[in-house]
Structure formats: C-alpha cells, structure tokens
Amino acid sequence: MDISAGIKASLAGRYASALFDLASENGKVTPVESDLEKLASALAESGDLAALTTNPQLTRDAAGKAIAAVAKALKLNALTANFLGVLAANRRLAKLPAIISAFRAIAAAQRGEVAATVTSAHPLSADQLAALKTKLTAREGRTVMLSASVDPDLLGGLVVTIGSQRIDASIRTRLNSLAQAMKA
C-alpha cells in the first residue's frame, strides 16, 4: 500500500519510514510498534523524560546514555534502542512524538487500516461504537481504527473525522446553519 507523500516528506516521516523499513526487514514491526507505544506513554507521563528529549544543553553523548538507560528501563528491543541512539546522536530526540505518530500511520497503512475519530456530545456505548466502526469500515473499504472523544458543546449528534474528511452531523452545526439561513 502506498504511504502518503506528506508523511515521507517530513523529517519525522523519513525517520519513521526508515525505522519501519528496518523493522519490516527483521520481522519486528509489531514489537517496535509496541515499544513506541510504551515510549509515547512514558513521554506523556514523565516530564523529566520529555525534558530530556528537548534539552539543547545536553551533549549528544549524554543524551545517548540517558536514552539508552530509558530503553533498558522500558525493556525495549534492540532495534528500537539502537534507533533511539541514532536519534540522540543526530540531535533528533525532540522529534520523537512526531516520529511515533508517523510510524503509527505507516504501520496502519501497511495493514490496510485507516484512523478515524468520533466526537459526540455524550459518551457512546460499546455497541454504538461497534456499529459505527462497522459502517465506516464498509464505507471506506478498509479496516477503521476508531477513537472516541466527548465534546458537550456539540449538544447532540456526531462529528466523524477520517483522514482529511469530516462528517459533521452535530446539532451545533445544524443550529449554526439555521441561524445563518435566517440572517439572509
């Protein structure tokens, strides 16, 4: 499956693409993806780790040693740990969140998946999410990985975003449209 040129054109995309190619050659896409999820969680939970990746005062050697210790503590596989070492040596640790995001997108595209988000005014039940996922999968012709969020300002209805497409069936939008029509 073809990967978006926009992902590959960015710096983070080039690193993610290189990591994906290495992981594919070694049959380790799933373990690397799992490692990157652990790393993303650690970055979100630890302000110190996030500061480490963005600190310009750290030398390349110090950043490399620190990130190697993080990789060991998180029990990351050798391929992921080596990749983090390359990022540290090239002073690219600050790009780690974008690289993780790009890797997820590349891996999902290779599996024939597409990411979608659904925003609703109230939390959706598991049955509602499953039904929506089934309909979106049929519409898109590939597996949809659905994530849900809640925005009470919508008043009701849904806003579904798949890639660059947005389906806005919220009451807020309908009321705004009606207000605009009444002004004319």
mmCIF file of C-alpha atoms in Angstrom:
data_model
loop_
_atom_site.group_PDB
_atom_site.id
_atom_site.type_symbol
_atom_site.label_atom_id
_atom_site.label_comp_id
_atom_site.label_asym_id
_atom_site.label_seq_id
_atom_site.Cartn_x
_atom_site.Cartn_y
_atom_site.Cartn_z
ATOM 1 C CA MET A 1 0.000 0.000 0.000
ATOM 2 C CA ASP A 2 1.299 3.467 -0.842
ATOM 3 C CA ILE A 3 2.228 5.720 2.053
ATOM 4 C CA SER A 4 1.266 9.377 1.967
ATOM 5 C CA ALA A 5 3.984 11.519 0.413
ATOM 6 C CA GLY A 6 3.338 14.097 3.134
ATOM 7 C CA ILE A 7 4.424 11.670 5.841
ATOM 8 C CA LYS A 8 7.581 10.652 3.996
ATOM 9 C CA ALA A 9 8.453 14.263 3.149
ATOM 10 C CA SER A 10 8.663 15.396 6.755
ATOM 11 C CA LEU A 11 11.760 14.863 8.858
ATOM 12 C CA ALA A 12 9.821 12.735 11.347
ATOM 13 C CA GLY A 13 8.309 10.785 8.455
ATOM 14 C CA ARG A 14 11.715 9.977 6.987
ATOM 15 C CA TYR A 15 12.955 8.650 10.322
ATOM 16 C CA ALA A 16 9.714 6.710 10.876
ATOM 17 C CA SER A 17 9.886 5.295 7.357
ATOM 18 C CA ALA A 18 13.480 4.179 7.876
ATOM 19 C CA LEU A 19 12.562 2.531 11.189
ATOM 20 C CA PHE A 20 9.572 0.839 9.569
ATOM 21 C CA ASP A 21 11.735 -0.494 6.738
ATOM 22 C CA LEU A 22 14.274 -1.889 9.227
ATOM 23 C CA ALA A 23 11.535 -3.410 11.369
ATOM 24 C CA SER A 24 9.919 -4.982 8.283
ATOM 25 C CA GLU A 25 13.207 -6.493 7.121
ATOM 26 C CA ASN A 26 13.728 -8.024 10.564
ATOM 27 C CA GLY A 27 10.098 -9.084 11.052
ATOM 28 C CA LYS A 28 9.749 -6.828 14.089
ATOM 29 C CA VAL A 29 7.079 -4.312 13.115
ATOM 30 C CA THR A 30 4.725 -5.358 15.925
ATOM 31 C CA PRO A 31 7.389 -5.339 18.680
ATOM 32 C CA VAL A 32 8.731 -1.964 17.509
ATOM 33 C CA GLU A 33 5.214 -0.554 17.392
ATOM 34 C CA SER A 34 4.651 -1.844 20.927
ATOM 35 C CA ASP A 35 7.945 -0.267 22.040
ATOM 36 C CA LEU A 36 6.946 3.055 20.543
ATOM 37 C CA GLU A 37 3.598 2.899 22.382
ATOM 38 C CA LYS A 38 5.485 2.330 25.659
ATOM 39 C CA LEU A 39 7.760 5.230 24.821
ATOM 40 C CA ALA A 40 4.832 7.517 23.958
ATOM 41 C CA SER A 41 3.191 6.677 27.298
ATOM 42 C CA ALA A 42 6.444 7.310 29.145
ATOM 43 C CA LEU A 43 6.863 10.675 27.396
ATOM 44 C CA ALA A 44 3.307 11.655 28.332
ATOM 45 C CA GLU A 45 3.677 10.565 31.962
ATOM 46 C CA SER A 46 7.200 11.794 32.715
ATOM 47 C CA GLY A 47 8.016 15.468 32.485
ATOM 48 C CA ASP A 48 11.674 14.601 33.095
ATOM 49 C CA LEU A 49 11.787 12.291 30.084
ATOM 50 C CA ALA A 50 10.060 14.882 27.911
ATOM 51 C CA ALA A 51 12.569 17.480 29.128
ATOM 52 C CA LEU A 52 15.452 15.110 28.339
ATOM 53 C CA THR A 53 14.340 14.792 24.726
ATOM 54 C CA THR A 54 14.078 18.543 24.219
ATOM 55 C CA ASN A 55 17.046 19.825 26.260
ATOM 56 C CA PRO A 56 19.509 21.513 23.876
ATOM 57 C CA GLN A 57 22.172 21.772 26.595
ATOM 58 C CA LEU A 58 22.694 18.001 26.788
ATOM 59 C CA THR A 59 25.600 16.741 24.739
ATOM 60 C CA ARG A 60 24.956 14.047 22.166
ATOM 61 C CA ASP A 61 26.848 11.561 24.336
ATOM 62 C CA ALA A 62 24.883 12.416 27.491
ATOM 63 C CA ALA A 63 21.566 12.239 25.624
ATOM 64 C CA GLY A 64 22.599 8.892 24.129
ATOM 65 C CA LYS A 65 23.473 7.446 27.531
ATOM 66 C CA ALA A 66 20.275 8.757 29.096
ATOM 67 C CA ILE A 67 18.037 7.425 26.326
ATOM 68 C CA ALA A 68 19.864 4.062 26.455
ATOM 69 C CA ALA A 69 19.049 3.884 30.178
ATOM 70 C CA VAL A 70 15.403 4.703 29.391
ATOM 71 C CA ALA A 71 15.325 1.981 26.724
ATOM 72 C CA LYS A 72 16.747 -0.517 29.215
ATOM 73 C CA ALA A 73 14.267 0.511 31.919
ATOM 74 C CA LEU A 74 11.333 0.176 29.489
ATOM 75 C CA LYS A 75 12.755 -3.162 28.221
ATOM 76 C CA LEU A 76 12.698 -2.020 24.589
ATOM 77 C CA ASN A 77 14.038 -4.413 21.966
ATOM 78 C CA ALA A 78 17.490 -3.837 20.475
ATOM 79 C CA LEU A 79 16.229 -2.385 17.192
ATOM 80 C CA THR A 80 14.197 0.297 18.969
ATOM 81 C CA ALA A 81 17.026 1.057 21.414
ATOM 82 C CA ASN A 82 19.522 1.417 18.554
ATOM 83 C CA PHE A 83 17.107 3.704 16.720
ATOM 84 C CA LEU A 84 16.814 5.908 19.814
ATOM 85 C CA GLY A 85 20.618 6.025 19.939
ATOM 86 C CA VAL A 86 20.677 7.262 16.344
ATOM 87 C CA LEU A 87 18.123 9.936 17.208
ATOM 88 C CA ALA A 88 20.251 11.049 20.163
ATOM 89 C CA ALA A 89 23.432 11.108 18.042
ATOM 90 C CA ASN A 90 21.675 13.203 15.392
ATOM 91 C CA ARG A 91 20.031 15.501 17.967
ATOM 92 C CA ARG A 92 16.544 14.449 16.854
ATOM 93 C CA LEU A 93 15.070 13.246 20.165
ATOM 94 C CA ALA A 94 12.793 16.299 20.209
ATOM 95 C CA LYS A 95 11.082 14.867 17.112
ATOM 96 C CA LEU A 96 10.214 11.624 18.917
ATOM 97 C CA PRO A 97 6.447 12.295 19.336
ATOM 98 C CA ALA A 98 6.134 13.150 15.628
ATOM 99 C CA ILE A 99 8.210 10.092 14.659
ATOM 100 C CA ILE A 100 5.988 7.843 16.778
ATOM 101 C CA SER A 101 2.880 9.317 15.178
ATOM 102 C CA ALA A 102 4.314 8.889 11.671
ATOM 103 C CA PHE A 103 5.332 5.282 12.430
ATOM 104 C CA ARG A 104 1.786 4.522 13.593
ATOM 105 C CA ALA A 105 0.398 5.971 10.367
ATOM 106 C CA ILE A 106 2.826 3.995 8.198
ATOM 107 C CA ALA A 107 2.156 0.735 10.053
ATOM 108 C CA ALA A 108 -1.612 1.271 9.884
ATOM 109 C CA ALA A 109 -1.432 1.985 6.149
ATOM 110 C CA GLN A 110 0.578 -1.194 5.575
ATOM 111 C CA ARG A 111 -2.080 -3.194 7.434
ATOM 112 C CA GLY A 112 -4.819 -1.559 5.360
ATOM 113 C CA GLU A 113 -6.190 0.403 8.308
ATOM 114 C CA VAL A 114 -7.379 3.960 8.480
ATOM 115 C CA ALA A 115 -7.700 6.005 11.658
ATOM 116 C CA ALA A 116 -10.945 7.763 12.472
ATOM 117 C CA THR A 117 -12.089 9.854 15.407
ATOM 118 C CA VAL A 118 -15.658 10.289 16.514
ATOM 119 C CA THR A 119 -16.682 13.144 18.765
ATOM 120 C CA SER A 120 -20.071 13.056 20.431
ATOM 121 C CA ALA A 121 -21.930 15.159 22.974
ATOM 122 C CA HIS A 122 -22.294 12.155 25.299
ATOM 123 C CA PRO A 123 -20.160 9.015 25.676
ATOM 124 C CA LEU A 124 -21.081 6.328 23.153
ATOM 125 C CA SER A 125 -21.772 2.771 24.294
ATOM 126 C CA ALA A 126 -19.608 -0.119 23.139
ATOM 127 C CA ASP A 127 -22.461 -1.297 20.885
ATOM 128 C CA GLN A 128 -22.804 2.150 19.293
ATOM 129 C CA LEU A 129 -19.056 2.348 18.684
ATOM 130 C CA ALA A 130 -19.040 -1.154 17.179
ATOM 131 C CA ALA A 131 -21.943 -0.306 14.850
ATOM 132 C CA LEU A 132 -20.264 2.941 13.786
ATOM 133 C CA LYS A 133 -16.979 1.129 13.169
ATOM 134 C CA THR A 134 -18.768 -1.464 11.013
ATOM 135 C CA LYS A 135 -20.483 1.228 8.909
ATOM 136 C CA LEU A 136 -17.278 3.240 8.485
ATOM 137 C CA THR A 137 -15.311 0.113 7.531
ATOM 138 C CA ALA A 138 -17.907 -0.690 4.851
ATOM 139 C CA ARG A 139 -17.836 2.928 3.615
ATOM 140 C CA GLU A 140 -14.036 3.147 3.470
ATOM 141 C CA GLY A 141 -13.359 -0.357 2.179
ATOM 142 C CA ARG A 142 -10.628 -0.926 4.767
ATOM 143 C CA THR A 143 -10.457 -1.504 8.497
ATOM 144 C CA VAL A 144 -11.228 1.601 10.523
ATOM 145 C CA MET A 145 -9.448 2.108 13.845
ATOM 146 C CA LEU A 146 -11.902 4.243 15.794
ATOM 147 C CA SER A 147 -11.115 6.501 18.730
ATOM 148 C CA ALA A 148 -13.862 8.333 20.578
ATOM 149 C CA SER A 149 -13.994 11.616 22.472
ATOM 150 C CA VAL A 150 -16.720 13.675 24.114
ATOM 151 C CA ASP A 151 -17.480 17.375 23.497
ATOM 152 C CA PRO A 152 -20.625 18.576 25.322
ATOM 153 C CA ASP A 153 -20.672 21.733 23.148
ATOM 154 C CA LEU A 154 -21.956 19.618 20.240
ATOM 155 C CA LEU A 155 -25.343 19.382 22.014
ATOM 156 C CA GLY A 156 -26.079 16.137 20.159
ATOM 157 C CA GLY A 157 -25.122 14.157 17.078
ATOM 158 C CA LEU A 158 -21.630 13.198 15.930
ATOM 159 C CA VAL A 159 -18.572 14.576 14.207
ATOM 160 C CA VAL A 160 -16.537 11.873 12.458
ATOM 161 C CA THR A 161 -13.084 12.584 11.045
ATOM 162 C CA ILE A 162 -11.405 10.085 8.718
ATOM 163 C CA GLY A 163 -8.093 11.357 7.428
ATOM 164 C CA SER A 164 -8.869 14.734 5.869
ATOM 165 C CA GLN A 165 -12.611 14.046 5.565
ATOM 166 C CA ARG A 166 -15.018 15.360 8.183
ATOM 167 C CA ILE A 167 -18.630 14.290 8.552
ATOM 168 C CA ASP A 168 -20.352 16.806 10.824
ATOM 169 C CA ALA A 169 -23.809 15.680 11.908
ATOM 170 C CA SER A 170 -23.871 17.647 15.144
ATOM 171 C CA ILE A 171 -26.808 19.678 16.378
ATOM 172 C CA ARG A 172 -24.489 22.659 16.977
ATOM 173 C CA THR A 173 -23.618 22.787 13.259
ATOM 174 C CA ARG A 174 -27.248 22.411 12.231
ATOM 175 C CA LEU A 175 -28.271 25.257 14.556
ATOM 176 C CA ASN A 176 -25.454 27.459 13.226
ATOM 177 C CA SER A 177 -26.563 26.725 9.641
ATOM 178 C CA LEU A 178 -30.150 27.554 10.513
ATOM 179 C CA ALA A 179 -29.072 30.824 12.154
ATOM 180 C CA GLN A 180 -27.082 31.773 9.042
ATOM 181 C CA ALA A 181 -30.033 30.945 6.789
ATOM 182 C CA MET A 182 -32.343 33.103 8.908
ATOM 183 C CA LYS A 183 -29.978 36.097 8.611
ATOM 184 C CA ALA A 184 -30.110 36.021 4.829
#
